[in-house]
Short mmCIF file of C-alpha atoms in Angstrom, two decimals:
data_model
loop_
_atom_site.label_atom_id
_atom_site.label_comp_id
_atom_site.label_asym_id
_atom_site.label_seq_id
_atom_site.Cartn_x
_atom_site.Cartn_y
_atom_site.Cartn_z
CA UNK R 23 0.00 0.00 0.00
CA UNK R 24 0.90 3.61 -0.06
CA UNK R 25 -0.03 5.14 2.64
CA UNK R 26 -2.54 7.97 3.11
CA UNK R 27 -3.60 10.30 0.52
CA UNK R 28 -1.66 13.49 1.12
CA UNK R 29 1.58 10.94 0.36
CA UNK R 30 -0.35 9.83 -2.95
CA UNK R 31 -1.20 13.07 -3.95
CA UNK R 32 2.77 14.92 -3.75
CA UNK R 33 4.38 11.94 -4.93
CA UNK R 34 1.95 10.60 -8.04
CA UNK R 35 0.93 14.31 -9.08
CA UNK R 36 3.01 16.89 -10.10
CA UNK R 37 3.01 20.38 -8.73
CA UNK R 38 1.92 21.94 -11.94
CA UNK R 39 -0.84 19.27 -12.12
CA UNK R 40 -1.82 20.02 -8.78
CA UNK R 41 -1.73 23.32 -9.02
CA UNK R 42 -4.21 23.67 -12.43
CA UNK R 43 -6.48 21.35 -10.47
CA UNK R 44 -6.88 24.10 -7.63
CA UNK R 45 -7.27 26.76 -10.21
CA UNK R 46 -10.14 24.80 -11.64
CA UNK R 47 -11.77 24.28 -8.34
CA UNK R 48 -11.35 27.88 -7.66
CA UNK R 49 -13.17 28.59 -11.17
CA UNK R 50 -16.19 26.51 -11.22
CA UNK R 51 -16.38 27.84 -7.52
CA UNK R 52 -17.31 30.88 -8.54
CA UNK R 53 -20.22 30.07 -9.99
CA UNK R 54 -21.72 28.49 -7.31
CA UNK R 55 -20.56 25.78 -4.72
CA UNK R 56 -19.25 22.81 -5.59
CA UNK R 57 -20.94 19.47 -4.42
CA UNK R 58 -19.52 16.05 -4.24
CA UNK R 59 -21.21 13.00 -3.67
CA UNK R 60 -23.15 9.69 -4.16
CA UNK R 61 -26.32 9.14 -4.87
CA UNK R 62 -28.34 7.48 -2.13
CA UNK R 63 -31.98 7.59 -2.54
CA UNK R 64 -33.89 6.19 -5.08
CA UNK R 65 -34.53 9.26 -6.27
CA UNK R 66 -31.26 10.44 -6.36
CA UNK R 67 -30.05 7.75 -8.06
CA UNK R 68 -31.86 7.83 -10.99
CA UNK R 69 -31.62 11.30 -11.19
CA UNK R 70 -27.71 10.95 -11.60
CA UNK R 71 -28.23 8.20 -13.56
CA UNK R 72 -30.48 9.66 -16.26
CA UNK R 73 -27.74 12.64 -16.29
CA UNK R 74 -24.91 10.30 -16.79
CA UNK R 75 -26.98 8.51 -19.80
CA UNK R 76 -27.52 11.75 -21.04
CA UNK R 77 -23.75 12.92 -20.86
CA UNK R 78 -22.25 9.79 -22.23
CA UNK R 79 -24.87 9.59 -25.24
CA UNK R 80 -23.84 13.32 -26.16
CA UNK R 81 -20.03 12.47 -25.86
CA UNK R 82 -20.74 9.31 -27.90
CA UNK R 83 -22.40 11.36 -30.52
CA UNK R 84 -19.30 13.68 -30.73
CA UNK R 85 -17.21 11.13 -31.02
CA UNK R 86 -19.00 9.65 -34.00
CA UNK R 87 -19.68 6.14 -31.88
CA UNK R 88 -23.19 4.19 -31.67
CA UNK R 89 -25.07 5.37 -28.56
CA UNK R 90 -24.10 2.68 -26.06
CA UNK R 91 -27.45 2.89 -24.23
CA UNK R 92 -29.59 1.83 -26.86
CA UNK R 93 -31.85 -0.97 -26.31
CA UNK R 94 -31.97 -2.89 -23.05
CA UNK R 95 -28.70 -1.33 -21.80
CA UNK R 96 -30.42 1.84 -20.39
CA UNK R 97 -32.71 -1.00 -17.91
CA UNK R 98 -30.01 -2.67 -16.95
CA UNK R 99 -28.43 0.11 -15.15
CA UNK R 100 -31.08 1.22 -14.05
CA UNK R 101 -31.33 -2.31 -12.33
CA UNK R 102 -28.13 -2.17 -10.93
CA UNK R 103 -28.13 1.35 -9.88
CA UNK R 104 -30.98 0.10 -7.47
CA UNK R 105 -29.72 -3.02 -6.01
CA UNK R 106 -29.47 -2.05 -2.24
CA UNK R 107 -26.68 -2.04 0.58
CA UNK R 108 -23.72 -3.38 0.05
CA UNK R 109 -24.13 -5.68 -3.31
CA UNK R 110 -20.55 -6.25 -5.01
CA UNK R 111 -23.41 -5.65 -8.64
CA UNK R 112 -24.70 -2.40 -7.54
CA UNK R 113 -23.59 0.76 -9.26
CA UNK R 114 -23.04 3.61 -7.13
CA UNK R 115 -22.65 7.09 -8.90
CA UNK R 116 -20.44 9.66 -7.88
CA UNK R 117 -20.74 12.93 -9.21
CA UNK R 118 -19.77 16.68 -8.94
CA UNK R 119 -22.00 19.20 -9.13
CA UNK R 120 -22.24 23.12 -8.68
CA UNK R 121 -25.71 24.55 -8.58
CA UNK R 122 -28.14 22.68 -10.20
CA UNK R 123 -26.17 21.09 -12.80
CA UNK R 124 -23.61 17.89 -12.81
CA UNK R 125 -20.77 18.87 -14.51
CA UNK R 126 -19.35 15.53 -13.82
CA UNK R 127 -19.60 11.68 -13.00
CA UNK R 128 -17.71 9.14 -12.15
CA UNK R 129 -19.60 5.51 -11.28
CA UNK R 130 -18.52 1.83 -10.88
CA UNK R 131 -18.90 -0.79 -8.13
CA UNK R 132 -17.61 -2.05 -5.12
CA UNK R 133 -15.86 -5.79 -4.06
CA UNK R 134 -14.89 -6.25 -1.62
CA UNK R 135 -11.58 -4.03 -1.28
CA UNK R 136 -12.09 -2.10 -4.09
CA UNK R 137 -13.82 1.03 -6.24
CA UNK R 138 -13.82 -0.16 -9.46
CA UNK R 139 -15.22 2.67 -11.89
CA UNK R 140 -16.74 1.62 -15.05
CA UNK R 141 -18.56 4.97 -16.52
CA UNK R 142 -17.65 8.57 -16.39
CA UNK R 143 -19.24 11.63 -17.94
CA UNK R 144 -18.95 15.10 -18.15
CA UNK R 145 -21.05 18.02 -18.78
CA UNK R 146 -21.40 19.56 -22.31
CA UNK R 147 -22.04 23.55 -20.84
CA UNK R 148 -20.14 25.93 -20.35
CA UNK R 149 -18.70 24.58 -17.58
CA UNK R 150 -17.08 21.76 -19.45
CA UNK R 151 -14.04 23.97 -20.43
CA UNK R 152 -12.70 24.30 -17.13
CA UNK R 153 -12.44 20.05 -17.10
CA UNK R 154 -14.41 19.11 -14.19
CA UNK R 155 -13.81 15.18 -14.20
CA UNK R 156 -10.25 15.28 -13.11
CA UNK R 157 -11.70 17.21 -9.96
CA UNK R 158 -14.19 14.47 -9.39
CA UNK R 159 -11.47 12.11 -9.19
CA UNK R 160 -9.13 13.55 -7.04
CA UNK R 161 -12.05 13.95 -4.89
CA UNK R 162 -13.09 10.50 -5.16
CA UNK R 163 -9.27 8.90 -4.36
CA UNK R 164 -8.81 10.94 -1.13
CA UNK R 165 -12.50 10.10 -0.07
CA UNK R 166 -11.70 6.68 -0.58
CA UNK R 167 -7.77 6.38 1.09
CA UNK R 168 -9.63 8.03 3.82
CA UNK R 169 -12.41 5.50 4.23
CA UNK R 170 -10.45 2.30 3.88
CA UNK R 171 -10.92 0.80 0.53
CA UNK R 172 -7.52 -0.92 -0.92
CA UNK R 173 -7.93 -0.13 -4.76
CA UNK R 174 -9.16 2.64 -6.57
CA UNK R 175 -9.31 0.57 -9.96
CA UNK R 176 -9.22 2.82 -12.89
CA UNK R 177 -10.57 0.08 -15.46
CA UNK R 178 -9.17 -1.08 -18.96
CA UNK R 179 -7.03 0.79 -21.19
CA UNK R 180 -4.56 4.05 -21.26
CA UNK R 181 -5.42 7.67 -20.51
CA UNK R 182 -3.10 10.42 -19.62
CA UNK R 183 -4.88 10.88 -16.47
CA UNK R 184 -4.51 7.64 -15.65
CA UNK R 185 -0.56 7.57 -15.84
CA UNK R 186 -0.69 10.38 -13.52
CA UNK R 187 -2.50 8.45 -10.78
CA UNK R 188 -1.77 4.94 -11.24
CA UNK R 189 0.92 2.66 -9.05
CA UNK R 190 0.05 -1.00 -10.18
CA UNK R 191 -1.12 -2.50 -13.96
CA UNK R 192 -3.00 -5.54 -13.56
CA UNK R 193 -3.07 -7.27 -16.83
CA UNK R 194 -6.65 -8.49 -17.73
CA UNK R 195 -6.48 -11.64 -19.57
CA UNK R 196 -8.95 -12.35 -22.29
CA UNK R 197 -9.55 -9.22 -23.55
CA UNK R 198 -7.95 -8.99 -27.43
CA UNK R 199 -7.08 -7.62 -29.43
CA UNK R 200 -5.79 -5.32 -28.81
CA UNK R 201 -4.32 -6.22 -25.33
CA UNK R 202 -4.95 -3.76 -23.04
CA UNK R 203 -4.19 -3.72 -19.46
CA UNK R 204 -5.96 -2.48 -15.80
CA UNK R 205 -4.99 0.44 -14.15
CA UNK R 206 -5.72 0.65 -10.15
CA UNK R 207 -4.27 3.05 -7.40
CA UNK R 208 -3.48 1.58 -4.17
CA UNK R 209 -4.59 3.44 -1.13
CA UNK R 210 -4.37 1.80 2.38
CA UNK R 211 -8.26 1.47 3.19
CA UNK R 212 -11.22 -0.47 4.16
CA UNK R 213 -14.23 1.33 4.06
CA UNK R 214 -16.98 2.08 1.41
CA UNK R 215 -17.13 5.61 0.25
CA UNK R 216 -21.05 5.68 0.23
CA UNK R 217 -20.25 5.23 4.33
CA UNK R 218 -19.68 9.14 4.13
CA UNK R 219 -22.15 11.89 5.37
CA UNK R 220 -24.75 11.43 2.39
CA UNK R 221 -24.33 14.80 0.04
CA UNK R 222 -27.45 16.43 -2.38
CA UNK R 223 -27.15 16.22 -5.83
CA UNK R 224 -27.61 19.46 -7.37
CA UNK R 225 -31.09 20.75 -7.53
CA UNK R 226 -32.30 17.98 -5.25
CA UNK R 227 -34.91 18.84 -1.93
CA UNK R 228 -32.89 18.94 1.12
CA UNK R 229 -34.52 16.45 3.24
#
């Protein structure tokens, strides 16, 4: 393990990196303030959810790709993004929000040890220029050294962002071509990051 997530942070990030990431913050803080959380409530969840859906589909059409919730996919996570407790199948989703709009998501599952995200999206406003995922996922790594999980998997493939973050590759057999490999970060911790104080997503009743 590494240790604790100040330790992570200085010694995987570098100080230019760390200091555009609180330049961002500062930036999309001054148009409202910034929330971080996970959905809890069923109502919350599939609010997050449907914003997610709506996110990818809009990145998907940018990118010239087939919308990947087409069909029965769009169920399905819903189905999963209900399951209750502690289920290694449910899908919890993460976001980042600043008034009443998610500029960001980040969602996966949990087993037993580790966070392993599997979707991400990101706003297409205005807000996207300032890059509001990377925020989400610092946020998301310190939540999690601090709660006790011991990976913060970072799924298949290569990203700059994950190179920046990333202490182990896991190769993940079966998958070609072309062969790609698993990225994780290895905080010391145990516990699940939905065991934090719950948070609102934006332009959700305070209850």
């Amino acid at each position: 393990t590494l240790g604790d997530f100040k330790t992570i942070y200085m010694t995987r990030i570098s100080g230019h990196a760390r200091r555009l990431l609180g330049r961002t913050e500062r930036r999309i803080a001054e148009h409202g303030p910034l929330a971080y959380g996970w959905a809890e409530t069923r109502e919350d969840r599939l609010q997050i959810l449907d914003t997610l859906i709506a996110q990818k589909a809009q990145q998907l059409v940018e990118m010239g790709v087939k919308n990947m919730f087409d069909g029965g996919v769009t169920a399905f996570y819903r189905e999963i993004a209900l399951l209750e407790g502690n289920n290694p199948r449910r899908l919890r989703l993460g976001y980042l929000g600043v008034g009443d709009e998610v500029l960001a998501t980040h969602s996966g599952t949990i087993c037993h040890n580790r966070l392993m995200i599997t979707l991400s999206s990101r706003t297409d406003g205005q807000l996207n220029r300032y890059s509001p995922g990377p925020l989400l996922l610092r946020h998301q790594i310190e939540e999690a050294a601090t709660q006790g999980l011991a990976f913060y998997d970072l799924g298949l493939g290569t990203a700059s962002y994950k190179e920046k973050w990333r202490d182990v590759v896991e190769p993940c057999g079966g998958i070609r071509p072309p062969p790609t490999d698993c990225y994780s970060l290895r905080p010391a911790f145990r516990t699940a990051p939905n065991a934090a104080p719950r948070r609102q997503p934006p332009g959700s009743r305070a209850r």
